[in-house]
mmCIF file of C-alpha atoms in Angstrom:
data_model
loop_
_atom_site.group_PDB
_atom_site.id
_atom_site.type_symbol
_atom_site.label_atom_id
_atom_site.label_comp_id
_atom_site.label_asym_id
_atom_site.label_seq_id
_atom_site.Cartn_x
_atom_site.Cartn_y
_atom_site.Cartn_z
ATOM 1 C CA PHE A 1 -5.000 -0.740 -44.523
ATOM 2 C CA GLN A 2 -7.690 -2.502 -45.541
ATOM 3 C CA ASN A 3 -8.651 -5.806 -42.889
ATOM 4 C CA LEU A 4 -7.180 -4.588 -39.270
ATOM 5 C CA ILE A 5 -9.600 -5.889 -37.885
ATOM 6 C CA ASP A 6 -7.970 -5.897 -34.670
ATOM 7 C CA VAL A 7 -5.995 -1.968 -35.282
ATOM 8 C CA LYS A 8 -7.546 0.772 -33.345
ATOM 9 C CA GLN A 9 -5.407 3.364 -33.929
ATOM 10 C CA ILE A 10 -3.829 4.407 -37.291
ATOM 11 C CA ASN A 11 -1.473 7.129 -37.340
ATOM 12 C CA LEU A 12 -2.024 9.207 -40.969
ATOM 13 C CA PRO A 13 0.806 10.917 -42.739
ATOM 14 C CA ASP A 14 0.844 14.615 -42.988
ATOM 15 C CA SER A 15 1.570 13.677 -46.550
ATOM 16 C CA LEU A 16 -1.014 12.207 -47.458
ATOM 17 C CA VAL A 17 -3.182 13.192 -50.158
ATOM 18 C CA ASN A 18 -5.351 10.142 -51.749
ATOM 19 C CA VAL A 19 -7.041 7.733 -49.461
ATOM 20 C CA GLY A 20 -7.985 4.673 -51.856
ATOM 21 C CA GLU A 21 -11.350 3.418 -52.694
ATOM 22 C CA TYR A 22 -12.282 0.869 -49.677
ATOM 23 C CA ALA A 23 -9.061 2.126 -48.044
ATOM 24 C CA PHE A 24 -9.934 1.758 -44.785
ATOM 25 C CA LEU A 25 -12.267 -1.763 -45.618
ATOM 26 C CA ASP A 26 -13.284 -4.810 -42.307
ATOM 27 C CA CYS A 27 -11.149 -2.251 -39.961
ATOM 28 C CA ARG A 28 -13.016 -3.037 -37.366
ATOM 29 C CA SER A 29 -11.420 -1.431 -34.800
ATOM 30 C CA ILE A 30 -10.846 1.960 -35.641
ATOM 31 C CA GLU A 31 -12.614 3.837 -32.993
ATOM 32 C CA ASN A 32 -10.736 7.498 -34.052
ATOM 33 C CA LEU A 33 -9.396 8.799 -37.214
ATOM 34 C CA VAL A 34 -7.347 12.065 -38.566
ATOM 35 C CA PHE A 35 -7.040 12.785 -41.633
ATOM 36 C CA PRO A 36 -4.064 15.309 -42.066
ATOM 37 C CA ASP A 37 -4.548 19.093 -43.789
ATOM 38 C CA CYS A 38 -3.375 17.906 -46.591
ATOM 39 C CA VAL A 39 -5.765 15.011 -48.249
ATOM 40 C CA MET A 40 -7.905 15.763 -51.408
ATOM 41 C CA ILE A 41 -9.158 13.155 -52.586
ATOM 42 C CA PHE A 42 -11.242 10.538 -50.642
ATOM 43 C CA GLY A 43 -12.069 7.355 -53.313
ATOM 44 C CA ALA A 44 -15.925 5.453 -52.638
ATOM 45 C CA GLY A 45 -16.269 3.613 -49.468
ATOM 46 C CA TYR A 46 -13.912 4.211 -48.114
ATOM 47 C CA LEU A 47 -14.896 3.632 -44.001
ATOM 48 C CA LEU A 48 -17.032 0.664 -44.925
ATOM 49 C CA GLY A 49 -16.511 -2.276 -42.106
ATOM 50 C CA CYS A 50 -15.238 0.729 -39.848
ATOM 51 C CA ASN A 51 -18.029 -0.434 -37.861
ATOM 52 C CA SER A 52 -15.965 0.826 -33.954
ATOM 53 C CA LEU A 53 -15.631 4.068 -35.806
ATOM 54 C CA LYS A 54 -17.130 7.416 -33.639
ATOM 55 C CA THR A 55 -15.107 9.757 -34.753
ATOM 56 C CA LEU A 56 -13.734 12.010 -37.222
ATOM 57 C CA GLU A 57 -11.584 14.229 -38.647
ATOM 58 C CA VAL A 58 -11.225 15.356 -42.351
ATOM 59 C CA PRO A 59 -9.528 17.970 -43.554
ATOM 60 C CA PHE A 60 -12.517 18.944 -46.162
ATOM 61 C CA LEU A 61 -15.323 16.675 -47.947
ATOM 62 C CA GLY A 62 -13.595 15.616 -50.991
ATOM 63 C CA THR A 63 -13.390 15.243 -54.673
ATOM 64 C CA SER A 64 -14.035 12.050 -56.327
ATOM 65 C CA SER A 65 -11.295 10.348 -57.866
ATOM 66 C CA THR A 66 -13.179 10.195 -61.196
ATOM 67 C CA THR A 67 -14.425 13.407 -62.154
ATOM 68 C CA GLY A 68 -12.621 15.346 -59.751
ATOM 69 C CA ALA A 69 -16.576 17.407 -58.610
ATOM 70 C CA LEU A 70 -17.088 18.046 -55.115
ATOM 71 C CA ILE A 71 -18.793 14.654 -53.540
ATOM 72 C CA GLU A 72 -20.845 13.846 -50.367
ATOM 73 C CA LEU A 73 -18.271 13.130 -47.298
ATOM 74 C CA PHE A 74 -19.779 9.367 -47.227
ATOM 75 C CA ASP A 75 -21.236 8.178 -50.904
ATOM 76 C CA ASN A 76 -24.272 6.077 -50.646
ATOM 77 C CA ASN A 77 -24.481 5.686 -46.966
ATOM 78 C CA SER A 78 -21.280 4.566 -46.656
ATOM 79 C CA ALA A 79 -21.004 6.031 -42.567
ATOM 80 C CA PRO A 80 -20.490 3.241 -40.281
ATOM 81 C CA SER A 81 -23.353 3.344 -38.327
ATOM 82 C CA SER A 82 -21.277 3.526 -34.961
ATOM 83 C CA LEU A 83 -20.533 7.668 -36.046
ATOM 84 C CA TYR A 84 -21.655 10.024 -34.026
ATOM 85 C CA LYS A 85 -19.527 12.549 -34.538
ATOM 86 C CA VAL A 86 -17.283 14.695 -38.048
ATOM 87 C CA THR A 87 -15.108 17.530 -37.070
ATOM 88 C CA LEU A 88 -14.415 19.489 -40.524
ATOM 89 C CA ASN A 89 -10.210 21.021 -40.357
ATOM 90 C CA GLN A 90 -10.103 24.513 -41.336
ATOM 91 C CA SER A 91 -9.967 23.823 -44.689
ATOM 92 C CA SER A 92 -13.597 23.272 -45.169
ATOM 93 C CA CYS A 93 -15.148 26.694 -47.026
ATOM 94 C CA SER A 94 -18.475 25.006 -48.075
ATOM 95 C CA ILE A 95 -21.151 21.608 -47.021
ATOM 96 C CA GLY A 96 -22.443 20.112 -50.019
ATOM 97 C CA ASP A 97 -26.152 18.420 -50.726
ATOM 98 C CA TYR A 98 -26.728 16.117 -48.761
ATOM 99 C CA ALA A 99 -22.835 15.411 -47.820
ATOM 100 C CA PHE A 100 -24.178 14.248 -44.145
ATOM 101 C CA SER A 101 -28.182 13.007 -45.470
ATOM 102 C CA GLY A 102 -28.373 9.307 -44.111
ATOM 103 C CA THR A 103 -25.835 9.113 -42.091
ATOM 104 C CA GLY A 104 -26.244 8.025 -38.021
ATOM 105 C CA ILE A 105 -24.045 11.323 -37.476
ATOM 106 C CA THR A 106 -24.976 13.511 -34.648
ATOM 107 C CA SER A 107 -22.485 16.257 -34.100
ATOM 108 C CA VAL A 108 -20.782 17.819 -36.591
ATOM 109 C CA VAL A 109 -18.476 21.051 -35.415
ATOM 110 C CA ILE A 110 -17.593 22.891 -38.736
ATOM 111 C CA PRO A 111 -14.744 25.315 -38.561
ATOM 112 C CA LYS A 112 -14.382 29.157 -38.455
ATOM 113 C CA SER A 113 -13.623 29.125 -42.034
ATOM 114 C CA ALA A 114 -16.580 27.822 -42.927
ATOM 115 C CA THR A 115 -19.107 30.420 -46.102
ATOM 116 C CA LEU A 116 -21.932 27.752 -47.514
ATOM 117 C CA ILE A 117 -24.375 25.229 -46.016
ATOM 118 C CA ARG A 118 -26.542 24.010 -48.006
ATOM 119 C CA SER A 119 -29.695 23.490 -46.605
ATOM 120 C CA ASN A 120 -30.267 19.207 -47.291
ATOM 121 C CA ALA A 121 -26.725 19.051 -45.967
ATOM 122 C CA PHE A 122 -27.355 17.236 -42.802
ATOM 123 C CA ASP A 123 -30.956 15.134 -42.049
ATOM 124 C CA LYS A 124 -32.810 16.296 -38.352
ATOM 125 C CA HIS A 125 -31.063 15.299 -35.853
ATOM 126 C CA VAL A 126 -27.523 16.265 -37.065
ATOM 127 C CA GLU A 127 -26.980 18.877 -34.184
ATOM 128 C CA TYR A 128 -23.312 21.614 -35.255
ATOM 129 C CA LEU A 129 -21.218 23.055 -33.773
ATOM 130 C CA VAL A 130 -20.038 26.203 -35.566
ATOM 131 C CA TYR A 131 -17.673 29.679 -33.698
ATOM 132 C CA LYS A 132 -19.882 31.822 -32.750
ATOM 133 C CA ASP A 133 -17.166 34.850 -35.298
ATOM 134 C CA SER A 134 -17.957 33.240 -38.241
ATOM 135 C CA PRO A 135 -19.136 33.464 -40.937
ATOM 136 C CA ILE A 136 -21.353 30.322 -41.197
ATOM 137 C CA ALA A 137 -23.070 31.194 -36.971
ATOM 138 C CA LYS A 138 -24.737 34.726 -39.137
ATOM 139 C CA ILE A 139 -26.227 32.698 -42.298
ATOM 140 C CA ALA A 140 -27.430 30.542 -39.452
ATOM 141 C CA ALA A 141 -28.798 32.744 -37.682
ATOM 142 C CA ALA A 142 -30.207 34.328 -40.990
ATOM 143 C CA GLU A 143 -31.662 32.061 -42.874
ATOM 144 C CA GLY A 144 -33.160 29.743 -40.073
ATOM 145 C CA ILE A 145 -30.949 26.542 -40.447
ATOM 146 C CA HIS A 146 -30.614 24.220 -37.881
ATOM 147 C CA PRO A 147 -29.971 22.853 -34.883
ATOM 148 C CA TYR A 148 -26.764 24.749 -33.841
ATOM 149 C CA LYS A 149 -24.513 25.461 -31.128
ATOM 150 C CA PHE A 150 -21.828 27.607 -30.501
ATOM 151 C CA ILE A 151 -18.474 26.440 -29.831
ATOM 152 C CA ASP A 152 -16.035 29.192 -28.276
#
């Protein structure tokens, strides 16, 4: 998908499992991306140059293409500066260290299935939205993790 400068939307196949390194390099006009639930790997720098990307929906936070270990959604501050909202799909169970740190993202929707949020997963300016009846809502309230808002 690299260098699709004027393309505003890409429909990704439901069979997509691996998003390669620099997969969307310089796709400058894309505003929204929705990854299917079966994606298991996000390669390094997969969104570099996506300067118009505003919203992103991902199945979970991904694994390293080389080690298989859980990684941050954005490596080395590779989140586009235009990106402000990320929605995590139902298969996201935990949000690891620095998952959204160092990005311009201001809003993250946490799925009902989430059971763990590391205290340093977000910068102070990030507001995350949690479902009232989710396990993470109870944990966030008990541990004083903030700022968060409830959604139904």
